[in-house]
Amino acid sequence: MTGTPGVLVHADGVLLARAAAARFLTRVVDAQAARGMAHVVLTGGRNGNALLRELAASPARDVVDWAHVHVWWGDERFLPSGHPERNETQARAELLDGLALNPEFVHPMPAADGPDGNDPEAAAGRYADELAVAARPETPAERGGVDVPSFDIAMFGVGPDCHVASLFPELPAVHETELTVVAVRGAPKPPPTRITLTFPAIRTAKDVWLLAAGDDKASAVRLGLGGGGPVQVPAAGAYGRRNTLWLLDRSAAAQLPPGLDRFASP
């Protein structure tokens, strides 16, 4: 990991989502000013969708040149296209359909009724190939030697069991050291079949943000920041090449390890 993770604590989940949305806009504008393009990884779930709603409502959202943003996902439920439980479906409804995005720069993970049919391993390989194509303009050093673009921001919700993306404790995906995208079978929460980025792909990101709100996340936050190993505590294995930031509300921060530096927000 590069440096010590930052911890930013907000009063509640609403303020967390609002502040994270503002931070997201600033980070994307900075990336576009530097390179003309930004690559972002979206997350689903309660906190991820709350952030997308705040982005949609923000009067500042149009400071971003959305036509020059590549949108990726950290994981996906392997369900038919348009299924309401897919992260893509929810993200489109909350934000993406209202933006002037270049459709070629929106990269949903394959669906169960896609070109690979009901074969999540083939679908994972297809997404890995798409990432590798997008990575080609960058040098290996710029992308950490991994065949994915150097994400400017990769966001992940933290589950009560410490999972991030669809990297669940002890499942085979948390042991992957070479592949960038894998299929997950037997996930402990439905649906059991998913597709996910692996740790090597996540760690190419310049900035990794971990989102957690609610008292049901407090134990996971404590474990994730307490030095646990990524096999048992996947949230501990998600970190960025430049910055890693835990964005929390007070309930999720209730069990932070003693002595951990944090920044409090009203």
mmCIF file of C-alpha atoms in Angstrom:
data_model
loop_
_atom_site.group_PDB
_atom_site.id
_atom_site.type_symbol
_atom_site.label_atom_id
_atom_site.label_comp_id
_atom_site.label_asym_id
_atom_site.label_seq_id
_atom_site.Cartn_x
_atom_site.Cartn_y
_atom_site.Cartn_z
ATOM 1 C CA MET A 1 0.000 0.000 0.000
ATOM 2 C CA THR A 2 1.135 3.552 -0.762
ATOM 3 C CA GLY A 3 1.022 5.525 2.478
ATOM 4 C CA THR A 4 -1.490 5.389 5.302
ATOM 5 C CA PRO A 5 -5.164 5.398 4.326
ATOM 6 C CA GLY A 6 -7.011 8.642 4.910
ATOM 7 C CA VAL A 7 -10.217 8.568 6.926
ATOM 8 C CA LEU A 8 -12.923 11.182 6.508
ATOM 9 C CA VAL A 9 -15.904 10.992 8.863
ATOM 10 C CA HIS A 10 -19.215 12.716 8.090
ATOM 11 C CA ALA A 11 -22.195 13.233 10.359
ATOM 12 C CA ASP A 12 -24.494 10.902 8.446
ATOM 13 C CA GLY A 13 -24.912 8.995 5.206
ATOM 14 C CA VAL A 14 -26.570 11.881 3.376
ATOM 15 C CA LEU A 15 -23.685 14.246 4.060
ATOM 16 C CA LEU A 16 -21.231 11.489 3.219
ATOM 17 C CA ALA A 17 -22.789 10.998 -0.222
ATOM 18 C CA ARG A 18 -23.012 14.741 -0.844
ATOM 19 C CA ALA A 19 -19.393 15.404 0.106
ATOM 20 C CA ALA A 20 -18.150 12.384 -1.852
ATOM 21 C CA ALA A 21 -20.009 13.614 -4.941
ATOM 22 C CA ALA A 22 -18.335 17.018 -4.666
ATOM 23 C CA ARG A 23 -14.947 15.353 -4.204
ATOM 24 C CA PHE A 24 -15.626 13.136 -7.233
ATOM 25 C CA LEU A 25 -16.370 16.117 -9.480
ATOM 26 C CA THR A 26 -13.192 17.887 -8.390
ATOM 27 C CA ARG A 27 -11.067 14.791 -8.959
ATOM 28 C CA VAL A 28 -12.475 14.172 -12.446
ATOM 29 C CA VAL A 29 -11.974 17.811 -13.462
ATOM 30 C CA ASP A 30 -8.364 17.604 -12.278
ATOM 31 C CA ALA A 31 -7.799 14.418 -14.285
ATOM 32 C CA GLN A 32 -9.261 15.960 -17.404
ATOM 33 C CA ALA A 33 -7.162 19.087 -16.977
ATOM 34 C CA ALA A 34 -4.054 16.914 -16.815
ATOM 35 C CA ARG A 35 -4.836 14.377 -19.543
ATOM 36 C CA GLY A 36 -8.062 15.397 -21.279
ATOM 37 C CA MET A 37 -9.736 12.163 -20.146
ATOM 38 C CA ALA A 38 -10.741 10.429 -16.934
ATOM 39 C CA HIS A 39 -11.336 6.775 -16.059
ATOM 40 C CA VAL A 40 -13.644 6.079 -13.117
ATOM 41 C CA VAL A 41 -14.875 2.871 -11.511
ATOM 42 C CA LEU A 42 -18.389 2.967 -10.088
ATOM 43 C CA THR A 43 -19.793 0.933 -7.237
ATOM 44 C CA GLY A 44 -23.354 -0.094 -6.521
ATOM 45 C CA GLY A 45 -25.195 -0.749 -3.308
ATOM 46 C CA ARG A 46 -26.708 1.656 -0.815
ATOM 47 C CA ASN A 47 -23.795 4.045 -0.539
ATOM 48 C CA GLY A 48 -22.705 3.921 -4.159
ATOM 49 C CA ASN A 49 -26.190 4.703 -5.437
ATOM 50 C CA ALA A 50 -26.593 7.510 -2.895
ATOM 51 C CA LEU A 51 -23.426 9.103 -4.276
ATOM 52 C CA LEU A 52 -24.758 8.809 -7.840
ATOM 53 C CA ARG A 53 -28.012 10.501 -6.819
ATOM 54 C CA GLU A 54 -26.052 13.375 -5.310
ATOM 55 C CA LEU A 55 -24.027 13.704 -8.503
ATOM 56 C CA ALA A 56 -27.231 13.850 -10.541
ATOM 57 C CA ALA A 57 -28.630 16.582 -8.284
ATOM 58 C CA SER A 58 -25.435 18.621 -8.026
ATOM 59 C CA PRO A 59 -25.557 22.049 -9.718
ATOM 60 C CA ALA A 60 -21.821 21.597 -10.333
ATOM 61 C CA ARG A 61 -22.077 18.329 -12.249
ATOM 62 C CA ASP A 62 -21.609 20.015 -15.618
ATOM 63 C CA VAL A 63 -18.132 21.229 -14.733
ATOM 64 C CA VAL A 64 -17.113 17.778 -15.960
ATOM 65 C CA ASP A 65 -16.763 17.099 -19.675
ATOM 66 C CA TRP A 66 -18.768 13.891 -19.474
ATOM 67 C CA ALA A 67 -18.094 13.017 -23.114
ATOM 68 C CA HIS A 68 -14.479 12.391 -22.066
ATOM 69 C CA VAL A 69 -15.098 10.134 -19.076
ATOM 70 C CA HIS A 70 -14.666 6.373 -19.285
ATOM 71 C CA VAL A 71 -17.085 4.635 -16.916
ATOM 72 C CA TRP A 72 -16.207 1.171 -15.588
ATOM 73 C CA TRP A 73 -17.659 -1.030 -12.865
ATOM 74 C CA GLY A 74 -15.905 -2.809 -10.018
ATOM 75 C CA ASP A 75 -18.286 -5.744 -10.078
ATOM 76 C CA GLU A 76 -21.621 -6.868 -11.409
ATOM 77 C CA ARG A 77 -24.367 -9.309 -10.629
ATOM 78 C CA PHE A 78 -24.432 -11.831 -13.473
ATOM 79 C CA LEU A 79 -28.036 -11.284 -14.455
ATOM 80 C CA PRO A 80 -29.797 -10.472 -17.753
ATOM 81 C CA SER A 81 -29.322 -7.025 -19.248
ATOM 82 C CA GLY A 82 -31.694 -4.470 -17.729
ATOM 83 C CA HIS A 83 -32.350 -6.532 -14.604
ATOM 84 C CA PRO A 84 -33.156 -4.135 -11.747
ATOM 85 C CA GLU A 85 -30.520 -5.720 -9.499
ATOM 86 C CA ARG A 86 -27.662 -5.079 -11.905
ATOM 87 C CA ASN A 87 -25.321 -2.266 -10.865
ATOM 88 C CA GLU A 88 -25.387 -0.992 -14.450
ATOM 89 C CA THR A 89 -29.187 -0.727 -14.466
ATOM 90 C CA GLN A 90 -29.206 1.184 -11.190
ATOM 91 C CA ALA A 91 -26.376 3.503 -12.242
ATOM 92 C CA ARG A 92 -28.123 4.370 -15.492
ATOM 93 C CA ALA A 93 -31.346 5.180 -13.640
ATOM 94 C CA GLU A 94 -29.650 7.218 -10.908
ATOM 95 C CA LEU A 95 -27.194 9.192 -13.059
ATOM 96 C CA LEU A 96 -25.803 7.971 -16.344
ATOM 97 C CA ASP A 97 -28.886 8.303 -18.542
ATOM 98 C CA GLY A 98 -29.001 12.005 -17.698
ATOM 99 C CA LEU A 99 -25.423 12.743 -18.766
ATOM 100 C CA ALA A 100 -23.921 13.547 -22.159
ATOM 101 C CA LEU A 101 -21.653 10.513 -22.086
ATOM 102 C CA ASN A 102 -19.994 8.982 -25.117
ATOM 103 C CA PRO A 103 -21.705 5.556 -25.332
ATOM 104 C CA GLU A 104 -18.404 4.014 -26.452
ATOM 105 C CA PHE A 105 -16.852 5.094 -23.153
ATOM 106 C CA VAL A 106 -19.463 3.384 -20.963
ATOM 107 C CA HIS A 107 -18.199 -0.112 -20.177
ATOM 108 C CA PRO A 108 -20.783 -2.289 -18.416
ATOM 109 C CA MET A 109 -19.757 -5.778 -17.416
ATOM 110 C CA PRO A 110 -21.372 -8.432 -19.635
ATOM 111 C CA ALA A 111 -24.850 -9.672 -18.758
ATOM 112 C CA ALA A 112 -26.088 -13.246 -18.489
ATOM 113 C CA ASP A 113 -27.917 -12.864 -21.802
ATOM 114 C CA GLY A 114 -24.915 -11.305 -23.548
ATOM 115 C CA PRO A 115 -22.624 -12.721 -26.253
ATOM 116 C CA ASP A 116 -21.117 -15.284 -23.878
ATOM 117 C CA GLY A 117 -24.486 -16.600 -22.757
ATOM 118 C CA ASN A 118 -24.696 -17.935 -19.258
ATOM 119 C CA ASP A 119 -20.916 -18.379 -18.952
ATOM 120 C CA PRO A 120 -19.524 -15.978 -16.331
ATOM 121 C CA GLU A 121 -15.922 -17.061 -16.878
ATOM 122 C CA ALA A 122 -16.113 -16.155 -20.579
ATOM 123 C CA ALA A 123 -17.859 -12.896 -19.692
ATOM 124 C CA ALA A 124 -15.107 -12.055 -17.206
ATOM 125 C CA GLY A 125 -12.502 -12.723 -19.882
ATOM 126 C CA ARG A 126 -14.362 -10.450 -22.286
ATOM 127 C CA TYR A 127 -14.293 -7.593 -19.768
ATOM 128 C CA ALA A 128 -10.607 -8.178 -19.099
ATOM 129 C CA ASP A 129 -9.973 -7.868 -22.847
ATOM 130 C CA GLU A 130 -11.929 -4.593 -22.945
ATOM 131 C CA LEU A 131 -9.845 -3.214 -20.091
ATOM 132 C CA ALA A 132 -6.640 -4.255 -21.829
ATOM 133 C CA VAL A 133 -7.627 -2.452 -25.025
ATOM 134 C CA ALA A 134 -8.352 0.737 -23.063
ATOM 135 C CA ALA A 135 -4.992 0.417 -21.324
ATOM 136 C CA ARG A 136 -2.896 0.363 -24.493
ATOM 137 C CA PRO A 137 -2.318 4.127 -24.863
ATOM 138 C CA GLU A 138 -0.671 4.168 -21.435
ATOM 139 C CA THR A 139 2.789 2.887 -20.630
ATOM 140 C CA PRO A 140 3.127 -0.118 -18.303
ATOM 141 C CA ALA A 141 4.540 2.220 -15.639
ATOM 142 C CA GLU A 142 1.485 4.484 -15.856
ATOM 143 C CA ARG A 143 -0.831 1.557 -15.187
ATOM 144 C CA GLY A 144 1.300 -0.252 -12.655
ATOM 145 C CA GLY A 145 2.294 -2.984 -15.081
ATOM 146 C CA VAL A 146 -1.258 -4.375 -15.215
ATOM 147 C CA ASP A 147 -3.421 -4.537 -18.355
ATOM 148 C CA VAL A 148 -6.085 -2.106 -17.209
ATOM 149 C CA PRO A 149 -6.241 1.668 -17.654
ATOM 150 C CA SER A 150 -4.877 3.715 -14.781
ATOM 151 C CA PHE A 151 -8.174 4.520 -13.091
ATOM 152 C CA ASP A 152 -8.332 8.030 -11.681
ATOM 153 C CA ILE A 153 -10.916 6.999 -9.082
ATOM 154 C CA ALA A 154 -12.091 3.516 -8.139
ATOM 155 C CA MET A 155 -14.945 3.492 -5.620
ATOM 156 C CA PHE A 156 -16.092 0.518 -3.575
ATOM 157 C CA GLY A 157 -18.724 -0.005 -0.945
ATOM 158 C CA VAL A 158 -17.643 -1.986 2.111
ATOM 159 C CA GLY A 159 -19.966 -4.828 3.095
ATOM 160 C CA PRO A 160 -20.695 -5.858 6.685
ATOM 161 C CA ASP A 161 -18.608 -8.983 6.024
ATOM 162 C CA CYS A 162 -15.713 -6.796 4.777
ATOM 163 C CA HIS A 163 -16.248 -7.605 1.099
ATOM 164 C CA VAL A 164 -15.500 -5.036 -1.598
ATOM 165 C CA ALA A 165 -16.671 -5.374 -5.201
ATOM 166 C CA SER A 166 -17.549 -9.102 -5.257
ATOM 167 C CA LEU A 167 -14.376 -10.096 -3.431
ATOM 168 C CA PHE A 168 -15.809 -12.023 -0.499
ATOM 169 C CA PRO A 169 -13.755 -13.391 2.403
ATOM 170 C CA GLU A 170 -12.049 -16.718 1.704
ATOM 171 C CA LEU A 171 -13.527 -17.212 -1.795
ATOM 172 C CA PRO A 172 -11.078 -18.042 -4.624
ATOM 173 C CA ALA A 173 -11.217 -14.545 -6.152
ATOM 174 C CA VAL A 174 -9.365 -12.998 -3.201
ATOM 175 C CA HIS A 175 -6.371 -15.221 -3.976
ATOM 176 C CA GLU A 176 -6.087 -14.115 -7.622
ATOM 177 C CA THR A 177 -2.741 -12.482 -8.424
ATOM 178 C CA GLU A 178 -2.670 -12.440 -12.233
ATOM 179 C CA LEU A 179 -6.119 -12.095 -13.805
ATOM 180 C CA THR A 180 -7.759 -8.664 -13.723
ATOM 181 C CA VAL A 181 -11.379 -9.863 -13.908
ATOM 182 C CA VAL A 182 -12.825 -13.147 -12.660
ATOM 183 C CA ALA A 183 -16.141 -14.878 -12.248
ATOM 184 C CA VAL A 184 -17.418 -15.467 -8.720
ATOM 185 C CA ARG A 185 -19.589 -18.482 -7.990
ATOM 186 C CA GLY A 186 -21.180 -19.243 -4.654
ATOM 187 C CA ALA A 187 -21.232 -15.668 -3.375
ATOM 188 C CA PRO A 188 -22.716 -15.589 0.138
ATOM 189 C CA LYS A 189 -25.267 -12.933 -0.825
ATOM 190 C CA PRO A 190 -27.609 -13.182 -3.803
ATOM 191 C CA PRO A 191 -27.190 -13.588 -6.636
ATOM 192 C CA PRO A 192 -24.489 -16.205 -6.154
ATOM 193 C CA THR A 193 -22.883 -15.676 -9.572
ATOM 194 C CA ARG A 194 -21.042 -12.426 -10.237
ATOM 195 C CA ILE A 195 -18.149 -10.833 -12.113
ATOM 196 C CA THR A 196 -15.551 -8.743 -10.313
ATOM 197 C CA LEU A 197 -12.301 -6.869 -10.666
ATOM 198 C CA THR A 198 -9.470 -8.521 -8.774
ATOM 199 C CA PHE A 199 -6.989 -6.925 -6.406
ATOM 200 C CA PRO A 200 -4.354 -6.491 -9.163
ATOM 201 C CA ALA A 201 -6.858 -4.456 -11.204
ATOM 202 C CA ILE A 202 -8.115 -2.427 -8.238
ATOM 203 C CA ARG A 203 -4.591 -1.496 -7.189
ATOM 204 C CA THR A 204 -3.817 0.146 -10.523
ATOM 205 C CA ALA A 205 -6.141 3.002 -9.518
ATOM 206 C CA LYS A 206 -4.525 6.264 -8.562
ATOM 207 C CA ASP A 207 -7.189 6.829 -5.899
ATOM 208 C CA VAL A 208 -9.288 4.150 -4.202
ATOM 209 C CA TRP A 209 -12.281 5.271 -2.145
ATOM 210 C CA LEU A 210 -14.020 2.950 0.299
ATOM 211 C CA LEU A 211 -17.554 4.003 1.275
ATOM 212 C CA ALA A 212 -19.316 2.888 4.432
ATOM 213 C CA ALA A 213 -22.335 4.287 6.273
ATOM 214 C CA GLY A 214 -24.427 2.783 9.045
ATOM 215 C CA ASP A 215 -23.715 0.955 12.260
ATOM 216 C CA ASP A 216 -23.852 -2.385 10.445
ATOM 217 C CA LYS A 217 -20.551 -1.412 8.790
ATOM 218 C CA ALA A 218 -18.659 -0.428 11.956
ATOM 219 C CA SER A 219 -17.067 -3.821 12.552
ATOM 220 C CA ALA A 220 -16.015 -4.131 8.908
ATOM 221 C CA VAL A 221 -14.413 -0.671 9.010
ATOM 222 C CA ARG A 222 -12.516 -1.582 12.194
ATOM 223 C CA LEU A 223 -11.202 -4.772 10.601
ATOM 224 C CA GLY A 224 -10.401 -3.117 7.282
ATOM 225 C CA LEU A 225 -8.318 -0.421 8.959
ATOM 226 C CA GLY A 226 -6.913 -2.667 11.655
ATOM 227 C CA GLY A 227 -4.240 -4.453 9.650
ATOM 228 C CA GLY A 228 -6.174 -7.570 8.664
ATOM 229 C CA GLY A 229 -5.148 -9.682 5.687
ATOM 230 C CA PRO A 230 -7.082 -9.371 2.407
ATOM 231 C CA VAL A 231 -8.134 -13.027 2.288
ATOM 232 C CA GLN A 232 -10.174 -12.694 5.472
ATOM 233 C CA VAL A 233 -10.742 -8.918 5.185
ATOM 234 C CA PRO A 234 -10.959 -8.014 1.483
ATOM 235 C CA ALA A 235 -11.520 -4.319 2.260
ATOM 236 C CA ALA A 236 -7.958 -4.244 3.608
ATOM 237 C CA GLY A 237 -6.657 -5.339 0.208
ATOM 238 C CA ALA A 238 -8.292 -2.522 -1.781
ATOM 239 C CA TYR A 239 -5.891 0.408 -2.017
ATOM 240 C CA GLY A 240 -4.662 2.919 -4.555
ATOM 241 C CA ARG A 241 -1.250 3.650 -6.028
ATOM 242 C CA ARG A 242 -1.423 7.261 -4.843
ATOM 243 C CA ASN A 243 -4.214 7.590 -2.260
ATOM 244 C CA THR A 244 -6.610 5.388 -0.338
ATOM 245 C CA LEU A 245 -9.513 7.145 1.335
ATOM 246 C CA TRP A 246 -12.142 5.721 3.648
ATOM 247 C CA LEU A 247 -15.309 7.848 3.489
ATOM 248 C CA LEU A 248 -17.465 7.113 6.513
ATOM 249 C CA ASP A 249 -20.377 8.371 8.530
ATOM 250 C CA ARG A 250 -20.183 8.540 12.317
ATOM 251 C CA SER A 251 -22.005 5.244 12.792
ATOM 252 C CA ALA A 252 -19.611 3.348 10.524
ATOM 253 C CA ALA A 253 -16.667 5.062 12.265
ATOM 254 C CA ALA A 254 -17.806 4.078 15.757
ATOM 255 C CA GLN A 255 -15.201 1.324 16.169
ATOM 256 C CA LEU A 256 -12.175 2.888 14.490
ATOM 257 C CA PRO A 257 -8.880 1.499 15.819
ATOM 258 C CA PRO A 258 -7.360 3.679 18.586
ATOM 259 C CA GLY A 259 -4.824 6.223 17.444
ATOM 260 C CA LEU A 260 -5.945 6.220 13.821
ATOM 261 C CA ASP A 261 -5.718 9.709 12.341
ATOM 262 C CA ARG A 262 -9.000 10.935 10.989
ATOM 263 C CA PHE A 263 -10.504 14.071 9.600
ATOM 264 C CA ALA A 264 -13.974 14.942 10.869
ATOM 265 C CA SER A 265 -16.601 16.748 8.862
ATOM 266 C CA PRO A 266 -19.672 18.401 10.406
#
